[in-house]
Coordinates of C-alpha atoms in Angstrom, one line a residue:
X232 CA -34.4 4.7 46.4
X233 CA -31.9 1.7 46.1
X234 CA -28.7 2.1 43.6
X235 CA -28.6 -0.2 40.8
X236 CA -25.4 -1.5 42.5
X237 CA -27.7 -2.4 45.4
X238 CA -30.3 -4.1 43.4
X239 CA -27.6 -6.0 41.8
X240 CA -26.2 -7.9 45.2
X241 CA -29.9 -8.2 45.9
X242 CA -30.7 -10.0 42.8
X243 CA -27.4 -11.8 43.4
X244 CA -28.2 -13.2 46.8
X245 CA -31.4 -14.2 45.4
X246 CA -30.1 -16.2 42.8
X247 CA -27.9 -18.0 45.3
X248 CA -30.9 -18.7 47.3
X249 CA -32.9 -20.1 44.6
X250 CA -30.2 -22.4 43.2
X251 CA -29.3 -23.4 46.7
X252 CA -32.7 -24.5 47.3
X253 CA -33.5 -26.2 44.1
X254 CA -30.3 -27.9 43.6
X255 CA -29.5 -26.9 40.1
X256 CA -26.5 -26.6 40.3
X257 CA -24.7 -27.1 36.4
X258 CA -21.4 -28.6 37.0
X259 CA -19.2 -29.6 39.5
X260 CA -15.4 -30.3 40.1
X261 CA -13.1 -32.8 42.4
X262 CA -10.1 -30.9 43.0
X263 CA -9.7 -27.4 44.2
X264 CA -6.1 -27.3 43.0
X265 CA -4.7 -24.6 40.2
X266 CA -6.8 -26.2 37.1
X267 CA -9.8 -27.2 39.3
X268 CA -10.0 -23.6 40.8
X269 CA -9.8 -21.5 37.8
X270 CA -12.3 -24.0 36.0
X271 CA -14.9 -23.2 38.6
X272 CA -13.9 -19.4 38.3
X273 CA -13.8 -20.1 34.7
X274 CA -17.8 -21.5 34.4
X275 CA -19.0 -19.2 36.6
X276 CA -17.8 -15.8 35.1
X277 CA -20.1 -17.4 32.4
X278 CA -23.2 -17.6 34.2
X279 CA -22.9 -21.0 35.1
X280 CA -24.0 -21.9 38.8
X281 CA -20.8 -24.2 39.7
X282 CA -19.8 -26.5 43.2
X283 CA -16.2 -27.9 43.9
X284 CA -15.2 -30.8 46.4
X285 CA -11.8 -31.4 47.9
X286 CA -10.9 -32.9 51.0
X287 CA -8.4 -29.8 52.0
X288 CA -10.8 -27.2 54.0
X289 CA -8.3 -24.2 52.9
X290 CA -9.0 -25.0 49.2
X291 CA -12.8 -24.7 49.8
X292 CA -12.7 -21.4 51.2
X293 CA -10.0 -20.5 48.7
X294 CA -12.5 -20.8 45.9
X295 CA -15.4 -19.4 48.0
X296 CA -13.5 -16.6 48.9
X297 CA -12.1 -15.8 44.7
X298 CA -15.6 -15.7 43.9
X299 CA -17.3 -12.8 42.6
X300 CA -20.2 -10.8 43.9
X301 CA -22.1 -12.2 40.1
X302 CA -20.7 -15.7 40.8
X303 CA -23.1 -18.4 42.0
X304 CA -20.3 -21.1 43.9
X305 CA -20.2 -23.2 46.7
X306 CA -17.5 -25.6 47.7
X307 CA -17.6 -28.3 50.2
X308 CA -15.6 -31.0 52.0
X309 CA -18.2 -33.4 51.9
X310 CA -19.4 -35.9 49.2
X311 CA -22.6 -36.8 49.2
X312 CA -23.7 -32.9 49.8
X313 CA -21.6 -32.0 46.8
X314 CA -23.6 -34.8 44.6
X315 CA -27.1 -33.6 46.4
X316 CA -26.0 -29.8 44.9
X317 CA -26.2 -31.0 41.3
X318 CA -29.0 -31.2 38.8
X319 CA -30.0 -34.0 37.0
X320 CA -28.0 -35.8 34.9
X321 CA -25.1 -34.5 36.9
X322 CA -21.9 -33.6 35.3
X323 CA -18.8 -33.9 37.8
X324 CA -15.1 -33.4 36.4
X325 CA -12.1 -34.8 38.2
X326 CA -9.4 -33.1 38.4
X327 CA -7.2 -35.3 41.0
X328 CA -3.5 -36.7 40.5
X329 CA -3.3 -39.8 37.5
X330 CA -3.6 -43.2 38.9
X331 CA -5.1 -44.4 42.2
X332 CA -6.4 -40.8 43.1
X333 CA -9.3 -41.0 40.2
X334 CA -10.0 -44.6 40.8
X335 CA -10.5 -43.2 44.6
X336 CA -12.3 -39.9 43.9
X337 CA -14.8 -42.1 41.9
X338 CA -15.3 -44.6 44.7
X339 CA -16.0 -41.8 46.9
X340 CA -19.0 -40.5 44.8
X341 CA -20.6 -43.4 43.3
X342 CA -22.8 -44.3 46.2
X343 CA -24.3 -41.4 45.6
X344 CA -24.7 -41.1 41.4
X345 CA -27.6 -42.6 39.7
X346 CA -27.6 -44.0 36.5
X347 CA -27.5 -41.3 33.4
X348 CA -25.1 -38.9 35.7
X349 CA -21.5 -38.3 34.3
X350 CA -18.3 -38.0 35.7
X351 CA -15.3 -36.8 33.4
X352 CA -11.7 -37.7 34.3
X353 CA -9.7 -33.9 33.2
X354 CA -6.0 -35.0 34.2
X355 CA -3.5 -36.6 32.0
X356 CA -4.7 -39.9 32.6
X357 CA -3.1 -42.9 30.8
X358 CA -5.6 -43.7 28.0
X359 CA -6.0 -48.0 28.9
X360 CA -6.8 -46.4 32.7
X361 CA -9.8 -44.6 30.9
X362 CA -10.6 -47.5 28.8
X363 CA -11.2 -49.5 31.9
X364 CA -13.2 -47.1 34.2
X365 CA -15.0 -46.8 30.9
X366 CA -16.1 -50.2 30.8
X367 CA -16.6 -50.4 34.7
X368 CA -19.0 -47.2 35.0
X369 CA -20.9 -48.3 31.9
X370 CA -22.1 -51.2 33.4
X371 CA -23.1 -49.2 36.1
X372 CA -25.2 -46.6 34.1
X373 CA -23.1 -43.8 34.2
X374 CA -21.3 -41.8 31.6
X375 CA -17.6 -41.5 31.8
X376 CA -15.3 -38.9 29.5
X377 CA -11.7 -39.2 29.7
X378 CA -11.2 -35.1 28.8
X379 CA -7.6 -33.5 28.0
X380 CA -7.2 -30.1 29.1
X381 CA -4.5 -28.2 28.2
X382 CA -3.1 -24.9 28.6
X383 CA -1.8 -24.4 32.0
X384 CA -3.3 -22.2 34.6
X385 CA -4.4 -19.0 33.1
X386 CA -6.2 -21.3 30.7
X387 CA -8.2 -23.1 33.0
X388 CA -9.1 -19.7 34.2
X389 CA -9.3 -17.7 30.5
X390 CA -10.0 -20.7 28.2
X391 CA -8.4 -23.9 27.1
X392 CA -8.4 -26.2 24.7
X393 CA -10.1 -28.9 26.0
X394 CA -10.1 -33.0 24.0
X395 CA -13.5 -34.7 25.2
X396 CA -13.8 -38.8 24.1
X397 CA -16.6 -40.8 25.6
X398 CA -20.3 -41.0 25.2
X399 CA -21.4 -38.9 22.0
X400 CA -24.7 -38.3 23.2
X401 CA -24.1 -37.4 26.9
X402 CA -21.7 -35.4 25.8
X403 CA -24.4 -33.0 24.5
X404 CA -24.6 -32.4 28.5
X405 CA -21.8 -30.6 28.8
X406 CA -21.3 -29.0 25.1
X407 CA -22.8 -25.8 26.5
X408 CA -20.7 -25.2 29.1
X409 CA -17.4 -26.3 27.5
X410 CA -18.2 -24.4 24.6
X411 CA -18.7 -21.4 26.8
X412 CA -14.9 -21.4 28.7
X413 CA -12.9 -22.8 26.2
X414 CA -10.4 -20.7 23.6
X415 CA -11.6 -19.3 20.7
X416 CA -9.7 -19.6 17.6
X417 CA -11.5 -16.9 15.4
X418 CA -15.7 -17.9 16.3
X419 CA -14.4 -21.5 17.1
X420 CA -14.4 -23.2 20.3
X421 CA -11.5 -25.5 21.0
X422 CA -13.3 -27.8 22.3
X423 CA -15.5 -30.5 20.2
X424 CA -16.4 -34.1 20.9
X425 CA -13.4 -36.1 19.2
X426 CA -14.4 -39.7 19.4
X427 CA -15.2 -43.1 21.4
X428 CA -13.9 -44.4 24.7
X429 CA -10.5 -42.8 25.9
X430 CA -10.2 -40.6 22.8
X431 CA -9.7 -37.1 24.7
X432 CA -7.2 -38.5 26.9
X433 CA -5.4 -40.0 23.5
X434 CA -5.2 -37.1 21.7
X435 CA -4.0 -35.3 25.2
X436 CA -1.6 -37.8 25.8
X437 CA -0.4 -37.0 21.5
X438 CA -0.1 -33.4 22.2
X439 CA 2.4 -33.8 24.9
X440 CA 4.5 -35.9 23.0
X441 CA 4.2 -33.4 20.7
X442 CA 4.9 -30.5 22.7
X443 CA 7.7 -32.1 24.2
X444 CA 8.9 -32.8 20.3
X445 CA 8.9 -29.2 20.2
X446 CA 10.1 -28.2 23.0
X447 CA 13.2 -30.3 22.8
X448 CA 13.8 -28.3 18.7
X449 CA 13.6 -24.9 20.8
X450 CA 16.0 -25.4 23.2
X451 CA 18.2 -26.9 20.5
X452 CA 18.1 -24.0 18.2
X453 CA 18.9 -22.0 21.2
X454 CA 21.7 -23.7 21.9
X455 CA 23.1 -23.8 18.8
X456 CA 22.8 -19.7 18.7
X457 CA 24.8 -19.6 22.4
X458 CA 27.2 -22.3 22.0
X459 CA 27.5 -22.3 18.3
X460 CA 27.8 -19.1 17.4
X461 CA 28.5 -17.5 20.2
X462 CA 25.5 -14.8 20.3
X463 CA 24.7 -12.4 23.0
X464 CA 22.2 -12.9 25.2
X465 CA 20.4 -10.0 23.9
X466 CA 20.7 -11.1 20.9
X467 CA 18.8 -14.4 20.9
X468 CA 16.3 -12.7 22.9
X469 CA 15.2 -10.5 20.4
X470 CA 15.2 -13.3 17.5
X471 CA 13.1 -15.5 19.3
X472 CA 10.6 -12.6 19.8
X473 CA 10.7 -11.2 16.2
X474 CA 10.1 -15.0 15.2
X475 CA 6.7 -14.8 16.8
X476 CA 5.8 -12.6 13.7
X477 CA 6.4 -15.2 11.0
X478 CA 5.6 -18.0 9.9
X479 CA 7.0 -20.1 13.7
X480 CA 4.1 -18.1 15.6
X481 CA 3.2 -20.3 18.5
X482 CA 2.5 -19.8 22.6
X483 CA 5.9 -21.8 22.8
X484 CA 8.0 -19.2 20.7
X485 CA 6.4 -16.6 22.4
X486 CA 7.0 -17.6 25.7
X487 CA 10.4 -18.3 24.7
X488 CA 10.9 -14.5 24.0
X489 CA 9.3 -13.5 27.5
X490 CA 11.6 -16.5 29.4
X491 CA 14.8 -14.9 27.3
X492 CA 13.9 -11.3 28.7
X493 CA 13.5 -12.3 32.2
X494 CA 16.4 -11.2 34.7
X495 CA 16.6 -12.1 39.1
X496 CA 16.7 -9.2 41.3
X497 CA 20.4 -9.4 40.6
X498 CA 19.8 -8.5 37.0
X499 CA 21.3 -11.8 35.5
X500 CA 19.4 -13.3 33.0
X501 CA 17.3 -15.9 34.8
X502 CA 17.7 -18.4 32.7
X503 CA 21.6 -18.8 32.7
X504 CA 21.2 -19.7 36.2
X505 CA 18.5 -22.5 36.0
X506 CA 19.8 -25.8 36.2
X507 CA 20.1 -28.1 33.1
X508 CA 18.4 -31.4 35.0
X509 CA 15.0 -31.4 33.3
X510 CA 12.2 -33.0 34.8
X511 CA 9.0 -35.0 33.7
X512 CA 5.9 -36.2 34.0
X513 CA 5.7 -39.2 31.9
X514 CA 3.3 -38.3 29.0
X515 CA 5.8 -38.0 26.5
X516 CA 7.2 -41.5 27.6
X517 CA 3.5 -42.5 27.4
X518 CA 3.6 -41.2 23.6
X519 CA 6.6 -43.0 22.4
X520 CA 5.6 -46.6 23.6
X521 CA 2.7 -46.2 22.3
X522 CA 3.6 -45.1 19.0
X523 CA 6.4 -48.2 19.1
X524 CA 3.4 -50.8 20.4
X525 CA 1.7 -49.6 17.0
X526 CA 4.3 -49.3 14.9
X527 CA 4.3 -45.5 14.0
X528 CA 7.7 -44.2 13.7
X529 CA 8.2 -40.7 16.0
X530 CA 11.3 -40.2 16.0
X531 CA 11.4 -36.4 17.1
X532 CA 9.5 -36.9 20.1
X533 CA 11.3 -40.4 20.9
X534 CA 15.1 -37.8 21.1
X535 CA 13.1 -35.7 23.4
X536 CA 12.5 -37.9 25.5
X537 CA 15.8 -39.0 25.6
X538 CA 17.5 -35.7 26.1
X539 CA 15.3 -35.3 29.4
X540 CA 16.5 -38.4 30.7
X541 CA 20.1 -37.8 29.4
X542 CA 19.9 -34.3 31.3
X543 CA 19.4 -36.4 34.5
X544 CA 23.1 -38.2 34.0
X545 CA 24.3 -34.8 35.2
X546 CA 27.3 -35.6 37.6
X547 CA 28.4 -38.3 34.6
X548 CA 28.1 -35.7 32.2
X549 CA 30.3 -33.4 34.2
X550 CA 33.1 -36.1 34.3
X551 CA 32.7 -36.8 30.3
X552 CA 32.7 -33.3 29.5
X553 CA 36.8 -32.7 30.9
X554 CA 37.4 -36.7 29.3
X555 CA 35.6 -36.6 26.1
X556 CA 36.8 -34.1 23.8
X557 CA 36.4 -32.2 20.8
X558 CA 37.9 -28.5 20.0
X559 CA 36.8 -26.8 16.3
X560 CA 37.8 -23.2 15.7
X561 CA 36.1 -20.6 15.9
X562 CA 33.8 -19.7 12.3
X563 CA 32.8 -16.7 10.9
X564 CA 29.6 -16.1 9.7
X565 CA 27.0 -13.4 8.1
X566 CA 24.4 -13.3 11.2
X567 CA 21.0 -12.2 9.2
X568 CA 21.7 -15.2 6.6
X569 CA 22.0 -17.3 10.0
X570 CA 19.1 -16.5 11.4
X571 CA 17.4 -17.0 8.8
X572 CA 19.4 -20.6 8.4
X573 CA 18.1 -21.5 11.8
X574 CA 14.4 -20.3 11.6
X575 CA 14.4 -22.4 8.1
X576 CA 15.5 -25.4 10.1
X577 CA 13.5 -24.6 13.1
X578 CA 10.1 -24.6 11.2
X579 CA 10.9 -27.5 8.7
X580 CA 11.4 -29.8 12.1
X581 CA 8.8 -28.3 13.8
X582 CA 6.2 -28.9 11.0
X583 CA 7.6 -32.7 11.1
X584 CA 7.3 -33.2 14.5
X585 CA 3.6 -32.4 14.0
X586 CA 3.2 -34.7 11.2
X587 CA 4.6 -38.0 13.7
X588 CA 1.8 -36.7 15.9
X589 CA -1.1 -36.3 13.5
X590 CA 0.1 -39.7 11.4
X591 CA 0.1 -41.5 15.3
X592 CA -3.2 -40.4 16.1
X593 CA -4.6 -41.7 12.4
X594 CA -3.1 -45.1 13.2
X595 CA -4.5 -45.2 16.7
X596 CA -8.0 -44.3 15.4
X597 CA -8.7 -47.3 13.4
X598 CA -6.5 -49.6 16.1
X599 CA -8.8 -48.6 19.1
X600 CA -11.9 -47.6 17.3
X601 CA -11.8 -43.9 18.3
X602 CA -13.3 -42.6 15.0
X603 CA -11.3 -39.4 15.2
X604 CA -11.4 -36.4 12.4
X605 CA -8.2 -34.8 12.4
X606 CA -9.5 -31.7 11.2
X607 CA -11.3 -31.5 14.3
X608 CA -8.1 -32.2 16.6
X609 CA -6.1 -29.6 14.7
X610 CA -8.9 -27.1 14.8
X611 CA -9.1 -26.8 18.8
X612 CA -5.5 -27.1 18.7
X613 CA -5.7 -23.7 17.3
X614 CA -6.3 -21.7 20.5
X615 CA -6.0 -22.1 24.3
X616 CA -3.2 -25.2 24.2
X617 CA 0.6 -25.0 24.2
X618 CA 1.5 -26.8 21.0
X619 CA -1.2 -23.5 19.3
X620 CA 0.7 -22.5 16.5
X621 CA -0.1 -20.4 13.0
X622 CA 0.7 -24.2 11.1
X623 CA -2.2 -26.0 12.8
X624 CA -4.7 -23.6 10.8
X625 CA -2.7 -25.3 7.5
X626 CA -2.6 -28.5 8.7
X627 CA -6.9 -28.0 9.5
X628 CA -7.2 -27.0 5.9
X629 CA -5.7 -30.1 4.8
X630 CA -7.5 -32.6 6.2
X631 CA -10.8 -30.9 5.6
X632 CA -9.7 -31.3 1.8
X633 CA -8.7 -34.5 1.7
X634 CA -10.1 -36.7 5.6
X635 CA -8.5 -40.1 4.4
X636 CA -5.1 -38.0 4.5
X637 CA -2.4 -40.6 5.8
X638 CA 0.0 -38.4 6.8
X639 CA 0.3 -34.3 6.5
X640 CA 3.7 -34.4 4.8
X641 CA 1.6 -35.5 1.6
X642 CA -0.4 -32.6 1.5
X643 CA 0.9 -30.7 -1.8
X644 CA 1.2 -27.4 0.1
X645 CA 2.4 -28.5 3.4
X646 CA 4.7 -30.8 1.7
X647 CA 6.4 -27.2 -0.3
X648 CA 6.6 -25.3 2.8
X649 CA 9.1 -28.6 3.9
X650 CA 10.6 -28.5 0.4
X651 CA 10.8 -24.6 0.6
X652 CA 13.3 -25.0 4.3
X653 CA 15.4 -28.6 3.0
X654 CA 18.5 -26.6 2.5
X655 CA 18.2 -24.7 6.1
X656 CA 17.2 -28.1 8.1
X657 CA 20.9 -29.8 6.4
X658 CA 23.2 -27.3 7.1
X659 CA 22.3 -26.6 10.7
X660 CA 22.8 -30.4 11.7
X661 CA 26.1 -30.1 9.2
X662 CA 27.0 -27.1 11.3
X663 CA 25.9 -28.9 14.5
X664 CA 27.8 -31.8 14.2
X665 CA 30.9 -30.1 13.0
X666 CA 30.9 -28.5 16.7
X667 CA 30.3 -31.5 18.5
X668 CA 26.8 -29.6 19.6
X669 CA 24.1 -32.4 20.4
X670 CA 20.9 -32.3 18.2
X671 CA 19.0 -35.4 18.6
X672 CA 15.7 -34.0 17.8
X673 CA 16.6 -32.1 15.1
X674 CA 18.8 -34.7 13.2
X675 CA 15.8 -37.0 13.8
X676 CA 13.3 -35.0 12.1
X677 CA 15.8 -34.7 9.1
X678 CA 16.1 -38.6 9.3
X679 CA 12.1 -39.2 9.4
X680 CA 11.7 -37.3 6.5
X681 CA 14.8 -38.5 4.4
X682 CA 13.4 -42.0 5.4
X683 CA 9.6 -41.0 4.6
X684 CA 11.0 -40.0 0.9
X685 CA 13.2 -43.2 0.3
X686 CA 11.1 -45.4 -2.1
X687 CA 14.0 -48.2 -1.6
X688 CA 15.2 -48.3 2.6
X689 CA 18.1 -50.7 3.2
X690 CA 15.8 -52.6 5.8
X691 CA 16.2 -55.2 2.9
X692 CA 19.4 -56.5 4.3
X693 CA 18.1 -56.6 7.8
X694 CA 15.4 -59.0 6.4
X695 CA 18.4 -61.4 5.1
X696 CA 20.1 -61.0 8.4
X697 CA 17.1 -62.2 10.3
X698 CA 16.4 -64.7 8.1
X699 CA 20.6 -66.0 8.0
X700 CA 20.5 -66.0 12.1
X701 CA 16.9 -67.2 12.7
X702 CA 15.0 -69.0 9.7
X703 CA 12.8 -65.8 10.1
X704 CA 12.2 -65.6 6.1
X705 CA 11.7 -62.6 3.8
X706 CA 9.5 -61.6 0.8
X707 CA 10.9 -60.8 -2.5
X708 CA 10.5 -57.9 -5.0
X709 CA 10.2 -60.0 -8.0
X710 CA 8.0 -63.1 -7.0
X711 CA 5.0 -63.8 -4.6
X712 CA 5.6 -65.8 -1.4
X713 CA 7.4 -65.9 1.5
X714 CA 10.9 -67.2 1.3
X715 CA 13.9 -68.9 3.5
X716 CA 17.7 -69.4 2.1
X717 CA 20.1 -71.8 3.8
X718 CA 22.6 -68.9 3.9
X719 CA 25.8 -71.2 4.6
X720 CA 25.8 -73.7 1.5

């Protein structure tokens, strides 16, 4: 008598057989790197027979070799027997480098596609780039997606939140299988069809500017508690864990807590001894021209990026720091009314740096045609990405009320919890700048919304000046028309 282990591997081997043989296999992947690898792993721990294609032999086997017993998998070097695997309409992600490396990864499989098949580009791919290969494979007959995928390697390989634009009704393709690996945020999926054309690699490229927005308010809240008030390492470490618990809870808080805890074999705290010279990959960049080309102010995110660029005038920074000065004594202070100070001010920018985000993305809808619903975005922010946080269930709720929202900040409830931390947000830039301390992104958030509330800016005086120097005309507040002074008579 066989063991039902036994008839298990038998039934397995079969199964590989059979799919082998028919070619039915359900999805494939370009690019057996981190993301790529832990797709396929991904996919096939759900039942889904799955076939990857990179160039670099060791990867192949790699992913051959991480397989389970249960897992139907094969991986080749070759091209056109990678396409041959796949049923019909095939569905083939690329997960390659931005740039040249997709436009060459397509090349490489298109003599061997057939109209109806679809590729999806899964890298944080400029969104004009998808727009283009769009138009290009349309022509063609085949179905392209520009898909953002975020949350890092153990979600590739758990679930992530994935941000699909392209062809609504080929997307039905893949809706199974997405739906199947991706984060769940209670029952919910986060993953749903967002909108035309380059929409997924949009709303990707949004959420980094927005994670970077963020990113940048963490690290100045932490320095505030080192440098500022002087605060043990211990200390921060257990506030930023014990934030996770209220009203802040988010992936990046929490990892914040573990990063704090972490020591070297030395038993220093690792972090003390990482250098300050942040790097990049552009998509934040990528957010703030954007936003500038439309006109959408995001402030927050704009400081980040230029604190990770200012990080890289390092030697400069070393000279300034001994020439440029400024000494303030040392304060006394109550530390659970600080805390508290600094976690008001934390969320109140935080919730603000969203609302850039969300009020960029509503602008670029009706600019590019993308049709989004920002209840949709927000709800598969919920789980799997790094910018999930407890606000983006609020933020869901309001725009299911009210779709034609223009911008989250004037949501009644949404616009009390920012009331609700006014005080906490002023007096930690006060303090900030009373210790020569540098919070760009903070301050900025402050500035957006004490700009967002002015009914009157003095942008009025601007308009004279343009029109003194350069004829360039202004509108008045108490006729129609537009309007030109000769400024010197």
């Amino acid at each position: 008598m066989r063991s039902a282990m036994q008839w298990q591997r038998i039934q397995t081997i079969i199964n590989l057989v059979i799919e082998l043989f028919m070619k039915t296999f359900d999805f494939g992947i370009v690019g057996l790197g981190v993301m790529g690898h832990n797709l396929l792993l991904n996919m096939a721990d759900q039942k889904f027979a799955v076939a990857g294609l990179d160039l670099d032999k060791d990867k192949v086997n790699w992913l051959e070799h991480e397989a389970n017993p249960g897992h139907i998998i094969k991986a080749t070097t070759v091209a056109e027997e990678f396409v041959s695997l796949m049923k019909k309409p095939r569905a083939i992600m690329l997960l390659v480098p931005a740039g040249k490396p997709v436009d060459s990864a397509i090349q490489s499989l298109l003599p061997y596609l057939d109209k109806g098949d679809i590729l999806i580009d899964g890298g944080n791919t400029y969104f004009t780039d998808t727009d283009r290969r769009f138009e290009q494979l349309s022509a063609k007959g085949i179905h392209f997606f520009g898909m953002g995928i975020s949350g890092g390697e153990k979600g590739a390989r758990f679930g992530p939140s994935m941000m699909p634009g392209g062809d609504k009704q080929a997307y039905e393709r893949l809706r199974p299988i997405f739906e199947a690996i991706a984060a769940k945020a209670g029952a919910d999926p986060c993953v749903e069809y967002l909108g035309n054309g380059s929409a997924g690699n949009y709303v990707k490229m949004v959420h980094n500017g927005i994670e970077y927005g963020i990113m940048q308010l963490i690290s100045e809240i932490y320095d505030l508690m080192k440098r500022g008030y002087d605060l043990d390492d211990d200390t921060i470490q257990k506030i930023f864990e014990d934030w996770n618990s209220t009203e802040l809870q988010s992936f990046l808080i929490e990892i914040t807590g573990q990063i704090l805890k972490k020591t070297d074999q030395d038993g220093i705290r690792l972090v003390n001894i990482i250098s300050d010279w942040a790097k990049s990959k552009g998509t934040g960049k990528w957010t703030s021209q954007n936003a500038m080309d439309l006109q959408v102010p995001v402030p927050t995110i704009d400081a980040a990026v230029t604190m990770r660029d200012m990080s890289k005038n390092k030697p400069e920074r070393i000279q300034a720091a001994s020439k440029l000065v400024w000494n303030t004594e040392h304060d006394s202070f109550d530390l659970p009314v600080t805390i508290e100070l600094l976690k008001g001010a934390l969320y109140f920018s935080t919730l603000i740096t969203y609302a850039q985000g969300l009020a960029l993305l509503g602008k670029a809808s009706i600019e590019y045609n993308y049709d989004l619903k920002l209840e949709t975005v927000t709800k598969i922010w919920r789980g799997g990405c790094i910018i999930r946080a407890a606000a983006l269930e609020d933020f869901r709720a309001a725009f299911a009320k009210n779709p034609q929202l223009k911008n989250i900040l004037l949501d009644a409830e949404i616009a009390q919890k920012i009331n609700n931390n006014q005080r906490d947000i002023r007096e930690t830039v006060q303090f900030a700048v009373q210790k020569g301390i540098p919070v760009a992104a903070l301050m900025n958030a402050l500035a957006y919304f004490d700009a967002y509330r002015s009914e009157n800016l003095p942008t009025n005086l601007i308009q004279a000046q343009r029109d003194y120097f350069g004829a360039h005309t202004y509108e008045r507040i108490d006729a129609p028309g537009i309007f030109h002074t000769n400024w010197n008579e």
